PDB file of C-alpha atoms in Angstrom:
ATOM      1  CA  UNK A   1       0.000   0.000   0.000  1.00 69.00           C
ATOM      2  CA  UNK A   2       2.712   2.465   0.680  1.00 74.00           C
ATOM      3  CA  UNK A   3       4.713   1.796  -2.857  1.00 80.00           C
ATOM      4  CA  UNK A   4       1.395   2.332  -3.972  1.00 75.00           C
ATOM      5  CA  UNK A   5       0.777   5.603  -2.408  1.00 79.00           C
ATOM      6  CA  UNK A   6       4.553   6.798  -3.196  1.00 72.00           C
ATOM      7  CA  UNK A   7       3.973   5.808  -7.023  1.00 74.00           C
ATOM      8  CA  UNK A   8       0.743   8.161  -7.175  1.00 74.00           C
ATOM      9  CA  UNK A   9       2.351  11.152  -5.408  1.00 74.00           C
ATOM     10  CA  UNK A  10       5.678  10.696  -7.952  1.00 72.00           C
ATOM     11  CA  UNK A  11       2.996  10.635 -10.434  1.00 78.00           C
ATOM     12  CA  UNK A  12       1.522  13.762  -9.387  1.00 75.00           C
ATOM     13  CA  UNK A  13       4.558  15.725  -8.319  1.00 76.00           C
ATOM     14  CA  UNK A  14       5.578  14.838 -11.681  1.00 74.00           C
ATOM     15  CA  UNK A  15       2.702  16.231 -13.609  1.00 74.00           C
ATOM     16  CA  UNK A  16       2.844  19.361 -11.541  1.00 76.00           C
ATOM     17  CA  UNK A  17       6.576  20.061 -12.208  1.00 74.00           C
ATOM     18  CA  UNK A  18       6.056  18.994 -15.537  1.00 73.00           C
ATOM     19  CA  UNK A  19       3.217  21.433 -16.216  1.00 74.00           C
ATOM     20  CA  UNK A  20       5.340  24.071 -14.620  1.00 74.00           C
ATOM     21  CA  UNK A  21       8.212  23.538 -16.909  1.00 74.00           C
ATOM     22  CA  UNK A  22       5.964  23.884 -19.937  1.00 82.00           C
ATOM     23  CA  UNK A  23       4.444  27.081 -18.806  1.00 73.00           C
ATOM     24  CA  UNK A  24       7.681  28.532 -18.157  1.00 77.00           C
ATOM     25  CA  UNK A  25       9.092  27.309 -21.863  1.00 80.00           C
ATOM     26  CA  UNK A  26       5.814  28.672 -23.088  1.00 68.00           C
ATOM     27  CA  UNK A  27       6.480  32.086 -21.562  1.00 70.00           C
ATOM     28  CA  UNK A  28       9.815  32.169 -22.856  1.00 77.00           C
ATOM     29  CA  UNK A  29       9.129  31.787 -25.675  1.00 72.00           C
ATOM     30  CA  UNK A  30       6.245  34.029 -25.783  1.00 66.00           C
ATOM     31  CA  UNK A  31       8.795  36.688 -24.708  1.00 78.00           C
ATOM     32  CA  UNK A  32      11.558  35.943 -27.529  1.00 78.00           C
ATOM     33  CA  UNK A  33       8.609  36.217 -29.872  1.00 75.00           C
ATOM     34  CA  UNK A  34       7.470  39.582 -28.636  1.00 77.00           C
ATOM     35  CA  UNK A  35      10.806  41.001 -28.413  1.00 73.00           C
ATOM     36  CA  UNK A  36      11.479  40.027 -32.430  1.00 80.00           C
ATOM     37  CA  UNK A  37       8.718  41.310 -33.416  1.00 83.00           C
ATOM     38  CA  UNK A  38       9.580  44.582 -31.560  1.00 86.00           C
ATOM     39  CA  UNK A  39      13.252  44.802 -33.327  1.00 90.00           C
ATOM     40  CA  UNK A  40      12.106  44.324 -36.572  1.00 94.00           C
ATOM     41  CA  UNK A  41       9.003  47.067 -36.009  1.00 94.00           C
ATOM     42  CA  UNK A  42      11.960  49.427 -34.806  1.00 94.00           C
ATOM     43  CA  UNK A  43      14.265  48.658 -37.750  1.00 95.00           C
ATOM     44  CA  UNK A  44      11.596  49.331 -40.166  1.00 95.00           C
ATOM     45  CA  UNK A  45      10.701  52.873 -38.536  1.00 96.00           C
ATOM     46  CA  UNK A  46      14.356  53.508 -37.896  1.00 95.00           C
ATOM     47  CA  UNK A  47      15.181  53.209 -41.448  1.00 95.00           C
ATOM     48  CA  UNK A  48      11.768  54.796 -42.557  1.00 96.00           C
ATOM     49  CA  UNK A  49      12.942  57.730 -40.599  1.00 95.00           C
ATOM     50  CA  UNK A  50      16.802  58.258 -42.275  1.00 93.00           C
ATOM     51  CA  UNK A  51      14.987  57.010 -45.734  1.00 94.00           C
ATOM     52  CA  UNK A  52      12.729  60.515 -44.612  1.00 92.00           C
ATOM     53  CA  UNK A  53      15.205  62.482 -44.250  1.00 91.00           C
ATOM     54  CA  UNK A  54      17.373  61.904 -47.392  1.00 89.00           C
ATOM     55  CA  UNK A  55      14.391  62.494 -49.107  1.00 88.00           C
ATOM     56  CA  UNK A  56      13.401  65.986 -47.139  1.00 87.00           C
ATOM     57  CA  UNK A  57      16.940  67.096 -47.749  1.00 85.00           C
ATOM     58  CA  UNK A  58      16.686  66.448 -51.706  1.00 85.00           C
ATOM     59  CA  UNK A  59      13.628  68.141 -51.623  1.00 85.00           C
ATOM     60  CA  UNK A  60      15.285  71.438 -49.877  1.00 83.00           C
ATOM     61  CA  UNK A  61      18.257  71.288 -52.489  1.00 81.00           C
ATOM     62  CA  UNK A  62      16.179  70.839 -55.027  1.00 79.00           C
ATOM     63  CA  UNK A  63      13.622  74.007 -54.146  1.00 76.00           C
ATOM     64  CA  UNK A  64      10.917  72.191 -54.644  1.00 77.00           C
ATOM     65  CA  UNK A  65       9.533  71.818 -50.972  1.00 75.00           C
ATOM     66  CA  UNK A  66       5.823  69.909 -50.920  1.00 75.00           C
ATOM     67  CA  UNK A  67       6.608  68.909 -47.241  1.00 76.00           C
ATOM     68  CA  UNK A  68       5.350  65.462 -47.891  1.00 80.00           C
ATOM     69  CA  UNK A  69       8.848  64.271 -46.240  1.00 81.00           C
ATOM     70  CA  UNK A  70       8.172  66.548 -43.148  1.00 86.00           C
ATOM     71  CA  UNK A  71       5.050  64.696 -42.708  1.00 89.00           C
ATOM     72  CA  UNK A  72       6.672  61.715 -43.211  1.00 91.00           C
ATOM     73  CA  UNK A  73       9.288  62.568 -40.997  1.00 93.00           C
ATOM     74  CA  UNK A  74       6.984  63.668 -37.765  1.00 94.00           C
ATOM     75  CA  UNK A  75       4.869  60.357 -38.837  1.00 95.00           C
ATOM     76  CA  UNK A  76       8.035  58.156 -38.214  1.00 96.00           C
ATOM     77  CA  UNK A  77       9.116  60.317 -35.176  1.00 96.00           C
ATOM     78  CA  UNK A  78       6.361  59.722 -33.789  1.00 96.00           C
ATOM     79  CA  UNK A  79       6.489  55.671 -33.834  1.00 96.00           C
ATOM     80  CA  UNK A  80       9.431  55.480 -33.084  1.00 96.00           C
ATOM     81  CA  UNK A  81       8.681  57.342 -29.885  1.00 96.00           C
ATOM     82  CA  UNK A  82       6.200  54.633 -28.936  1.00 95.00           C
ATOM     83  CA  UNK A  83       8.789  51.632 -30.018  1.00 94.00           C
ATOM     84  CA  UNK A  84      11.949  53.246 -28.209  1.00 94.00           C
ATOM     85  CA  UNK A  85      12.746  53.799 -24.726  1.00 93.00           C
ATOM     86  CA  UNK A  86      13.776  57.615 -24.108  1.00 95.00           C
ATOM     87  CA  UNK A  87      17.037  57.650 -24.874  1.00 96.00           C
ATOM     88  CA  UNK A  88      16.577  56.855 -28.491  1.00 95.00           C
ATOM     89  CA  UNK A  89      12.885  58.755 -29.030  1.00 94.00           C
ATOM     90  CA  UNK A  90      14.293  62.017 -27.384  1.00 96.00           C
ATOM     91  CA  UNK A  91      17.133  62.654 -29.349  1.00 97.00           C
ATOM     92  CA  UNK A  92      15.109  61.355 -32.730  1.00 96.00           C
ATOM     93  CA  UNK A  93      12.266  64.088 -31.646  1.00 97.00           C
ATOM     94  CA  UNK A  94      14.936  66.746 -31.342  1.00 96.00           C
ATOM     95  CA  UNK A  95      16.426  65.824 -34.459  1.00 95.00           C
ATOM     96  CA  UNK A  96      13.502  66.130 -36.724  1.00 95.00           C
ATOM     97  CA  UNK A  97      12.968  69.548 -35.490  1.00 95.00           C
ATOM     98  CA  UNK A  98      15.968  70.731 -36.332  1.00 94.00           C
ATOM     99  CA  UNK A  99      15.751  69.115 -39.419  1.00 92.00           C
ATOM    100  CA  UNK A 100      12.695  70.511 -40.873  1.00 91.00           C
ATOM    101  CA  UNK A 101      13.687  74.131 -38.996  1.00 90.00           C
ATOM    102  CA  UNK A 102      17.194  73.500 -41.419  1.00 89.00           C
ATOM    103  CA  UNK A 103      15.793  72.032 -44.538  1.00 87.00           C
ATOM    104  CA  UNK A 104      12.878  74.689 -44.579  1.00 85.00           C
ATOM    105  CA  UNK A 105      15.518  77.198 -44.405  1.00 85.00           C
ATOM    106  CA  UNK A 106      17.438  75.558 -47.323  1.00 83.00           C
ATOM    107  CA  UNK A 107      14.607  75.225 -49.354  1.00 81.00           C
ATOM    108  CA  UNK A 108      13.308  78.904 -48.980  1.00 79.00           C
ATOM    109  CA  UNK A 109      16.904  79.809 -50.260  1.00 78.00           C
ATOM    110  CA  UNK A 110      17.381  81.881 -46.915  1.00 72.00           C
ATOM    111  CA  UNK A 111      21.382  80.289 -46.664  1.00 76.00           C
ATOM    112  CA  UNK A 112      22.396  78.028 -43.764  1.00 76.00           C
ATOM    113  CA  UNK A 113      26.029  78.186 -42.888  1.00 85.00           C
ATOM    114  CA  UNK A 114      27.776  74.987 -43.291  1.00 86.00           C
ATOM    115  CA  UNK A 115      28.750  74.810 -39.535  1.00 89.00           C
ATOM    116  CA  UNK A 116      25.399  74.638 -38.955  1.00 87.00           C
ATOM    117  CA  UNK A 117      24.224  71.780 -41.688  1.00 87.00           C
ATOM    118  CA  UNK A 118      27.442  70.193 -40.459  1.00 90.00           C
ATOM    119  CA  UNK A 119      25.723  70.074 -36.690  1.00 92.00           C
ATOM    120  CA  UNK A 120      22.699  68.686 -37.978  1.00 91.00           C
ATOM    121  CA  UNK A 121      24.715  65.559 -40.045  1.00 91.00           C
ATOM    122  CA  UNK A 122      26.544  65.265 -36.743  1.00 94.00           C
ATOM    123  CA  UNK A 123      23.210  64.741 -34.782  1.00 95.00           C
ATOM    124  CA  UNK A 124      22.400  62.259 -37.407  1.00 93.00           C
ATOM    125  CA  UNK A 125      25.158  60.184 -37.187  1.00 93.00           C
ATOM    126  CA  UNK A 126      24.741  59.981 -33.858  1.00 95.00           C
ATOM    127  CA  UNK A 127      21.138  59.033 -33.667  1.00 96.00           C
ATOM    128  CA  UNK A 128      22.091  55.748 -36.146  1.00 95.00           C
ATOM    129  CA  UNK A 129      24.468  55.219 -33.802  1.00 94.00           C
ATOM    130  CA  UNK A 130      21.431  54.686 -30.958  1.00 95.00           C
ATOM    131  CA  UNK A 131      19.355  52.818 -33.731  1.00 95.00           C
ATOM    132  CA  UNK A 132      22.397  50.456 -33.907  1.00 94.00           C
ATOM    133  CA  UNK A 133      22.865  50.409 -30.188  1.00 93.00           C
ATOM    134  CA  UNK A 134      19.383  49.661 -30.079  1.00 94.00           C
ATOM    135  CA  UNK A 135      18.805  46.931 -32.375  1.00 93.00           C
ATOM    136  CA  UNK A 136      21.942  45.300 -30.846  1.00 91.00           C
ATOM    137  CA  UNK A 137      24.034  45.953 -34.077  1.00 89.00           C
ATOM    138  CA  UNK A 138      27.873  45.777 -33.361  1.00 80.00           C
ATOM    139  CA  UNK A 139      30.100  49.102 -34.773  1.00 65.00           C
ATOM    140  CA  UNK A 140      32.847  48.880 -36.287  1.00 62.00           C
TER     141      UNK A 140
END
């Protein structure tokens, strides 16, 4: 009777931890799902935003200003500030301002100094470096 007895609580305990270990491989995996999905949604608006502004900048060369790209550009901004923690969405928001405040001032034919377009590309270097800190991409 007592083999008996220790057989069905084996049994049981089994099940149990069994059970347990499944909803814990289950959550994992849940997790590594979510967090894919999450880098790829970032890459997409991370590159949607420097593919925005290439494109506001050869608008502003070009003269022709139909601030499509701006829209574009606030659009992305703000996605990525709902995909990124702070210390990517901040300096992205402060970015596009001063890129539309720079490119609008191109466009218009009002002269920016080179220092200051110079600034800007330096703030945008620095931003894909966050996207690639981000997205876990190695420099080199």
């Amino acid at each position: 009777m007592g083999t008996v007895i220790v057989g069905v609580a084996g049994t049981l305990l089994g099940v149990l931890f069994g059970g347990d270990l499944q909803h814990l491989q289950a959550s994992r995996t849940h997790r590594w799902q979510r967090d894919d999905a999450l880098g790829k949604l970032k890459q997409a608006a991370y590159a949607e935003f420097l593919r925005s502004i290439s494109a506001s900048y050869g608008q502003a060369m070009a003269g022709q200003r139909t601030r499509t790209e701006d829209a574009r550009l606030h659009a992305v901004t703000a996605e990525i500030e709902v995909l990124a923690d702070r210390e990517v969405s901040g300096p992205v928001r402060d970015l596009t301002d001063a890129i539309v405040d720079v490119h609008s001032k191109l466009a218009e034919g009002a002269g920016v100094e080179q220092a200051t377009l110079a600034a800007v590309d330096r703030r945008r270097l620095e931003v894909v470096a966050l996207f690639k800190a981000d997205l876990g991409i190695t420099q080199t």
